[in-house]
Amino acid sequence: MNSKALHVMEPDELATSREEGPAPRPFDPTLLLEEGLAAAALAMEDYRAVVRHCSHIVQVCPNHFEAWFNLGVARQQTGEIEEAIFSYHQAARLSPGDARPWINLGIARHAVDDTEGAREAYRSALDLDPAQPQALWNLAVILENSGARAEAMALYARTAAARPDWPEAWFRLGALRMEGGDRAGALAAFRECLELKPDFQQAALNAAICMKDTGDPEGARALLEEVLEQDPDSTDALRAAAAVCVECGDWKFGLAVRRKLAERRQSLPELTFNLALAADEQGHDDDAVRLYCEALRENPRFASALLNLGHVLARQGKAPEANECWRRAIALDGSLARGYFGSGQGDPS
C-alpha cells in the first residue's frame, strides 16, 4: 500500500531574505527607504508592494542580492513565474555560495512543468548544501515520479537524516523500500514515521504488512486492531487484516473482518476460502459448505473452492452434488484431476 501524497514544497514555503547583499553600496536615503518598505511589505505578505519596492531597488542598485531574491519570491507568489526565474538567476549570480536562490528557482521551474530545469536547480542547491532538506525532498519527488526510484530512495534517506522529524520523508523511504522488496528496511522506516505521527494510517497499514511478511503476524494483527479501533470503516485496514488472518490462522478475527467487509460490499475470496478450509479441517461441515459457497459467490471460477466443497458434500452423502462440484473444478483447472482424483478420492465422471 503506497499512498502517494507527493508534492513539491509550495511557494508559501519559499525561503526569503532580509540579509545584507554581498556587494557593498554607498549610503542612499531613497534606497534605504525602499529597503525598509520592502521589508515591511514582505513581513505582511503584501507581495505586490514587494515587487514594486524591490524593482525600484534593483534599478538603482543592480548588484543588490537581497532585492533580487525577494523580488523572485514576490513575483512567484503573484504568479509571475518567468519573471521570478529571472530574478532568482540574478540572485544566484550575485551570491554563488547561497543555495536558496537555486531551491526557489527549482520550485519556480517545477511550477511551469520544466522538470528538467527544476532537477538541475535542485542539484545546484545540493552541490552547495548537501543536507538541504527542501532540495533533497523536491528532487526526490521529481525522480520518483520519473521512475528513478533507486535514486529517489537514496534522497529520501538523506532527507530523513537531515530532518528526522519529517514523518513524510520516513514514509516515502519506507514505501520505496517496500516496493523494492526490503520489508525489514521498510518496517524500520514506517516505525520512525509512526513515532512522529502515530495517527498516520497508511504508515500503520504498511508497517503491519511488513510485520506479516517478516514473520510477525501477531504484531501485525495488534497494529491493525489499533487502526480499526480508530477507524472501524477503513476498507484498506480490513483488507490488510484479512491478509494477516490468512497468514496467522486467526479465524475468529478473520470471521469478524469478513463480516465487516461484507457490510461494506467488499469481497476477499481468499479469506473466505481459508475460513471455509479452517471449518472443514475442524469438522464443521455445515459452516464449511456455507463458506465455500460464499467464496464461489465472490469468485465463481474458484476451482479449489469447488473441489473442497465437493469433498464436504461427499462426506454428507450428497454424491450428485459432490460430483457436479468436482466436474466443474476439473473444467476450470485440469491439474486438479491428477492431484486429487488420481488416487480415487472422488468420482469426477
Coordinates of C-alpha atoms in Angstrom, one line a residue:
M1 CA 0.0 0.0 0.0
N2 CA 1.6 3.1 -1.2
S3 CA -0.1 6.5 -0.5
K4 CA 1.4 8.9 -2.9
A5 CA 0.8 12.2 -1.2
L6 CA 3.8 13.7 -3.0
H7 CA 4.2 17.4 -3.6
V8 CA 7.0 19.8 -4.2
M9 CA 7.2 22.4 -1.4
E10 CA 4.7 25.1 -2.1
P11 CA 5.5 28.7 -2.8
D12 CA 4.4 29.8 0.6
E13 CA 7.3 27.8 2.0
L14 CA 9.8 29.7 -0.1
A15 CA 12.9 30.9 1.6
T16 CA 13.0 34.7 1.9
S17 CA 15.9 37.0 2.6
R18 CA 16.4 40.1 4.7
E19 CA 20.1 39.8 4.8
E20 CA 22.6 42.4 3.6
G21 CA 23.6 41.8 0.0
P22 CA 27.2 40.7 -0.8
A23 CA 28.0 43.8 -2.7
P24 CA 28.8 47.0 -0.7
R25 CA 26.9 50.1 -1.7
P26 CA 27.0 53.8 -0.8
F27 CA 24.5 55.3 1.7
D28 CA 21.4 56.4 -0.2
P29 CA 18.4 57.7 1.8
T30 CA 16.0 56.8 -1.0
L31 CA 17.4 53.3 -1.3
L32 CA 17.2 52.9 2.4
L33 CA 13.5 53.9 2.4
E34 CA 12.7 51.4 -0.3
E35 CA 14.6 48.7 1.6
G36 CA 12.6 49.4 4.7
L37 CA 9.3 49.5 2.9
A38 CA 10.1 46.3 1.0
A39 CA 11.0 44.5 4.3
A40 CA 7.7 45.7 5.9
A41 CA 5.7 44.6 2.9
L42 CA 7.4 41.2 2.9
A43 CA 6.6 40.7 6.6
M44 CA 2.9 41.5 5.9
E45 CA 2.9 39.3 2.7
D46 CA 1.9 42.2 0.5
Y47 CA 3.7 40.8 -2.5
R48 CA 2.6 43.4 -5.0
A49 CA 4.2 46.0 -2.8
V50 CA 7.4 43.9 -2.5
V51 CA 7.6 43.8 -6.3
R52 CA 7.2 47.5 -6.5
H53 CA 9.8 48.4 -3.9
C54 CA 12.3 45.7 -4.9
S55 CA 12.0 46.7 -8.6
H56 CA 13.0 50.2 -7.6
I57 CA 15.9 48.9 -5.6
V58 CA 17.5 46.8 -8.4
Q59 CA 17.1 49.7 -10.8
V60 CA 19.2 51.9 -8.5
C61 CA 21.5 49.1 -7.3
P62 CA 21.7 46.2 -9.8
N63 CA 24.0 44.2 -7.5
H64 CA 21.5 44.1 -4.6
F65 CA 21.2 40.4 -3.8
E66 CA 18.5 40.7 -1.2
A67 CA 16.3 42.8 -3.5
W68 CA 16.7 40.3 -6.4
F69 CA 16.0 37.4 -4.2
N70 CA 12.9 38.8 -2.6
L71 CA 11.7 40.1 -5.9
G72 CA 11.8 36.5 -7.1
V73 CA 9.8 35.4 -4.0
A74 CA 7.2 38.1 -4.6
R75 CA 6.9 37.5 -8.3
Q76 CA 6.4 33.8 -7.7
Q77 CA 3.7 34.5 -5.2
T78 CA 1.9 36.7 -7.6
G79 CA 2.1 34.2 -10.4
E80 CA 4.8 35.9 -12.5
I81 CA 6.8 32.7 -12.8
E82 CA 9.1 33.6 -15.7
E83 CA 10.0 37.0 -14.0
A84 CA 10.6 35.1 -10.8
I85 CA 13.0 32.7 -12.6
F86 CA 14.9 35.7 -14.0
S87 CA 15.2 37.3 -10.5
Y88 CA 16.5 34.1 -8.9
H89 CA 19.1 33.8 -11.6
Q90 CA 20.3 37.3 -10.8
A91 CA 20.4 36.4 -7.1
A92 CA 22.3 33.2 -7.7
R93 CA 24.9 35.2 -9.8
L94 CA 25.4 37.7 -7.0
S95 CA 25.7 35.1 -4.2
P96 CA 27.1 32.0 -5.8
G97 CA 27.6 30.2 -2.5
D98 CA 24.0 30.5 -1.4
A99 CA 21.7 27.5 -2.0
R100 CA 18.4 29.4 -1.5
P101 CA 18.1 31.0 -4.9
W102 CA 18.6 27.6 -6.5
I103 CA 15.9 26.0 -4.3
N104 CA 13.4 28.6 -5.2
L105 CA 14.4 28.5 -8.8
G106 CA 13.7 24.8 -8.8
I107 CA 10.2 25.4 -7.3
A108 CA 9.5 28.0 -10.0
R109 CA 10.6 25.8 -12.8
H110 CA 8.5 23.0 -11.5
A111 CA 5.5 25.4 -11.4
V112 CA 5.8 25.7 -15.2
D113 CA 6.3 21.9 -15.7
D114 CA 10.0 22.3 -16.5
T115 CA 11.0 19.3 -14.5
E116 CA 14.5 19.1 -16.1
G117 CA 15.2 22.7 -15.2
A118 CA 13.9 22.0 -11.7
R119 CA 16.0 18.9 -11.4
E120 CA 19.2 20.9 -12.3
A121 CA 18.3 23.7 -10.0
Y122 CA 17.9 21.3 -7.0
R123 CA 21.2 19.6 -7.9
S124 CA 22.9 23.0 -7.9
A125 CA 21.4 23.7 -4.5
L126 CA 22.7 20.4 -3.1
D127 CA 26.1 21.0 -4.6
L128 CA 26.2 24.0 -2.2
D129 CA 24.4 22.4 0.7
P130 CA 24.3 18.6 0.5
A131 CA 22.0 18.3 3.5
Q132 CA 19.4 20.9 2.4
P133 CA 16.1 19.1 3.2
Q134 CA 13.8 21.0 0.9
A135 CA 16.1 20.5 -2.1
L136 CA 16.5 16.8 -1.2
W137 CA 12.8 16.2 -0.9
N138 CA 11.8 18.1 -4.0
L139 CA 14.4 16.4 -6.1
A140 CA 13.4 13.0 -4.7
V141 CA 9.8 13.7 -5.7
I142 CA 10.8 14.5 -9.3
L143 CA 13.0 11.4 -9.5
E144 CA 10.3 9.1 -8.1
N145 CA 7.7 10.5 -10.4
S146 CA 10.0 9.9 -13.4
G147 CA 10.7 6.3 -12.4
A148 CA 14.2 6.7 -11.0
R149 CA 13.2 5.0 -7.7
A150 CA 16.6 3.9 -6.5
E151 CA 18.0 7.4 -6.7
A152 CA 14.8 8.8 -5.1
M153 CA 15.1 6.3 -2.3
A154 CA 18.6 7.4 -1.6
L155 CA 17.5 11.1 -1.5
Y156 CA 14.6 10.3 0.8
A157 CA 17.1 8.6 3.1
R158 CA 19.2 11.7 3.1
T159 CA 16.1 13.8 3.7
A160 CA 15.2 11.7 6.7
A161 CA 18.8 12.0 8.0
A162 CA 18.8 15.8 7.6
R163 CA 15.3 16.2 9.0
P164 CA 14.5 13.2 11.2
D165 CA 11.4 15.0 12.4
W166 CA 9.7 14.8 9.0
P167 CA 7.3 11.8 9.0
E168 CA 6.6 12.1 5.3
A169 CA 10.3 11.5 4.5
W170 CA 10.3 8.3 6.5
F171 CA 7.0 7.3 4.9
R172 CA 8.3 7.7 1.3
L173 CA 11.5 5.9 2.2
G174 CA 9.5 3.1 3.7
A175 CA 7.2 2.9 0.7
L176 CA 10.1 2.7 -1.8
R177 CA 11.9 0.1 0.3
M178 CA 8.6 -1.9 0.4
E179 CA 8.2 -1.7 -3.3
G180 CA 11.7 -2.9 -3.7
G181 CA 11.1 -6.0 -1.5
D182 CA 13.1 -4.8 1.5
R183 CA 10.4 -5.4 4.1
A184 CA 12.7 -5.2 7.1
G185 CA 14.1 -1.8 6.0
A186 CA 10.7 -0.6 5.1
L187 CA 9.4 -1.6 8.5
A188 CA 12.2 0.3 10.2
A189 CA 11.2 3.5 8.2
F190 CA 7.5 3.1 8.9
R191 CA 8.2 2.7 12.6
E192 CA 10.1 6.0 12.6
C193 CA 7.2 7.6 10.8
L194 CA 4.7 6.4 13.3
E195 CA 6.8 7.5 16.2
L196 CA 6.5 11.1 14.8
K197 CA 2.9 10.7 13.6
P198 CA 1.0 7.9 15.4
D199 CA -2.2 8.5 13.5
F200 CA -0.6 8.1 10.1
Q201 CA -3.0 5.3 9.0
Q202 CA -1.2 4.4 5.7
A203 CA 2.1 4.0 7.5
A204 CA 0.5 1.8 10.1
L205 CA -1.1 -0.4 7.3
N206 CA 2.2 -0.7 5.5
A207 CA 4.0 -1.5 8.8
A208 CA 1.5 -4.2 9.5
I209 CA 2.1 -5.8 6.1
C210 CA 5.8 -5.7 6.6
M211 CA 5.4 -7.3 10.0
K212 CA 3.4 -10.1 8.5
D213 CA 6.0 -10.6 5.7
T214 CA 8.9 -10.6 8.2
G215 CA 7.4 -13.3 10.4
D216 CA 5.5 -11.3 13.0
P217 CA 1.8 -11.8 12.1
E218 CA 0.8 -11.3 15.8
G219 CA 2.4 -7.9 15.8
A220 CA 0.7 -7.1 12.5
R221 CA -2.7 -8.1 13.9
A222 CA -2.2 -6.0 17.0
L223 CA -1.3 -2.9 14.9
L224 CA -4.3 -3.4 12.6
E225 CA -6.6 -3.8 15.6
E226 CA -5.4 -0.3 16.7
V227 CA -6.1 1.1 13.3
L228 CA -9.5 -0.4 13.2
E229 CA -10.3 0.8 16.7
Q230 CA -9.6 4.4 15.4
D231 CA -11.3 3.9 12.1
P232 CA -13.7 0.9 12.0
D233 CA -14.8 1.7 8.4
S234 CA -11.3 1.6 6.9
T235 CA -11.6 -0.8 4.0
D236 CA -7.8 -0.8 3.5
A237 CA -7.3 -1.8 7.1
L238 CA -9.9 -4.5 6.9
R239 CA -8.3 -6.0 3.7
A240 CA -4.8 -5.8 5.3
A241 CA -6.3 -7.5 8.4
A242 CA -7.7 -10.2 6.2
A243 CA -4.3 -11.0 4.7
V244 CA -2.9 -11.2 8.2
C245 CA -5.7 -13.6 9.3
V246 CA -4.8 -15.9 6.5
E247 CA -1.1 -15.8 7.4
C248 CA -1.5 -16.5 11.1
G249 CA -4.7 -18.6 11.0
D250 CA -6.7 -16.4 13.4
W251 CA -10.1 -17.4 12.1
K252 CA -12.1 -15.8 14.9
F253 CA -10.6 -12.4 14.0
G254 CA -10.9 -13.4 10.3
L255 CA -14.7 -14.0 10.6
A256 CA -15.1 -10.6 12.2
V257 CA -13.1 -9.0 9.4
R258 CA -15.0 -10.8 6.7
R259 CA -18.3 -9.7 8.3
K260 CA -17.2 -6.1 8.2
L261 CA -16.0 -6.4 4.6
A262 CA -19.4 -7.9 3.6
E263 CA -21.2 -5.0 5.3
R264 CA -19.2 -2.7 3.0
R265 CA -19.9 -4.8 -0.1
Q266 CA -16.3 -5.7 -0.2
S267 CA -15.1 -9.3 -1.0
L268 CA -11.9 -11.2 -0.5
P269 CA -12.4 -14.7 -1.8
E270 CA -9.1 -15.9 -0.5
L271 CA -10.1 -15.0 3.1
T272 CA -13.5 -16.7 2.7
F273 CA -11.8 -19.8 1.2
N274 CA -9.4 -20.0 4.1
L275 CA -12.2 -19.6 6.7
A276 CA -14.0 -22.4 4.9
L277 CA -10.9 -24.6 4.9
A278 CA -10.5 -24.0 8.7
A279 CA -14.1 -25.0 9.3
D280 CA -13.6 -28.0 7.0
E281 CA -10.5 -29.2 8.9
Q282 CA -12.2 -28.8 12.2
G283 CA -15.1 -31.0 11.0
H284 CA -17.7 -28.1 11.0
D285 CA -19.2 -29.3 7.7
D286 CA -22.2 -27.0 7.6
D287 CA -20.1 -23.9 8.2
A288 CA -17.6 -25.2 5.6
V289 CA -20.3 -25.7 3.0
R290 CA -21.6 -22.2 3.6
L291 CA -18.2 -20.5 3.4
Y292 CA -17.1 -22.5 0.3
C293 CA -20.4 -21.3 -1.4
E294 CA -19.7 -17.7 -0.2
A295 CA -16.2 -18.0 -1.8
L296 CA -17.8 -19.1 -5.0
R297 CA -20.2 -16.2 -5.0
E298 CA -17.2 -13.9 -4.6
N299 CA -15.2 -15.7 -7.3
P300 CA -17.3 -18.1 -9.4
R301 CA -14.2 -19.5 -11.0
F302 CA -12.6 -20.5 -7.8
A303 CA -11.6 -24.1 -8.7
S304 CA -10.2 -25.1 -5.3
A305 CA -13.4 -23.9 -3.5
L306 CA -15.4 -26.2 -5.9
L307 CA -13.1 -29.1 -5.2
N308 CA -13.2 -28.8 -1.5
L309 CA -16.9 -28.2 -1.5
G310 CA -17.3 -31.5 -3.3
H311 CA -15.3 -33.3 -0.6
V312 CA -17.5 -31.9 2.2
L313 CA -20.7 -32.7 0.2
A314 CA -19.4 -36.3 -0.4
R315 CA -18.9 -36.7 3.4
Q316 CA -22.5 -35.6 3.9
G317 CA -23.7 -38.3 1.4
K318 CA -24.6 -35.8 -1.3
A319 CA -22.9 -37.7 -4.1
P320 CA -24.6 -36.0 -7.1
E321 CA -23.8 -32.5 -5.9
A322 CA -20.3 -33.5 -5.0
N323 CA -19.7 -34.9 -8.5
E324 CA -21.0 -31.8 -10.1
C325 CA -18.6 -29.7 -8.0
W326 CA -15.7 -31.9 -9.0
R327 CA -16.5 -31.8 -12.7
R328 CA -16.7 -28.1 -12.6
A329 CA -13.4 -27.8 -10.7
I330 CA -11.7 -30.0 -13.3
A331 CA -13.1 -28.0 -16.1
L332 CA -11.6 -24.9 -14.6
D333 CA -8.3 -26.5 -13.6
G334 CA -7.4 -29.8 -15.2
S335 CA -4.4 -30.3 -12.9
L336 CA -6.8 -30.9 -10.0
A337 CA -7.8 -34.2 -11.5
R338 CA -4.2 -35.5 -11.2
G339 CA -3.8 -34.1 -7.7
Y340 CA -7.0 -35.2 -6.1
F341 CA -8.6 -37.9 -8.1
G342 CA -5.6 -40.0 -9.2
S343 CA -5.8 -42.0 -6.0
G344 CA -9.6 -42.5 -6.2
Q345 CA -10.6 -39.8 -3.7
G346 CA -13.7 -38.9 -5.7
D347 CA -15.7 -39.7 -8.8
P348 CA -15.3 -36.9 -11.4
S349 CA -17.3 -38.8 -14.0

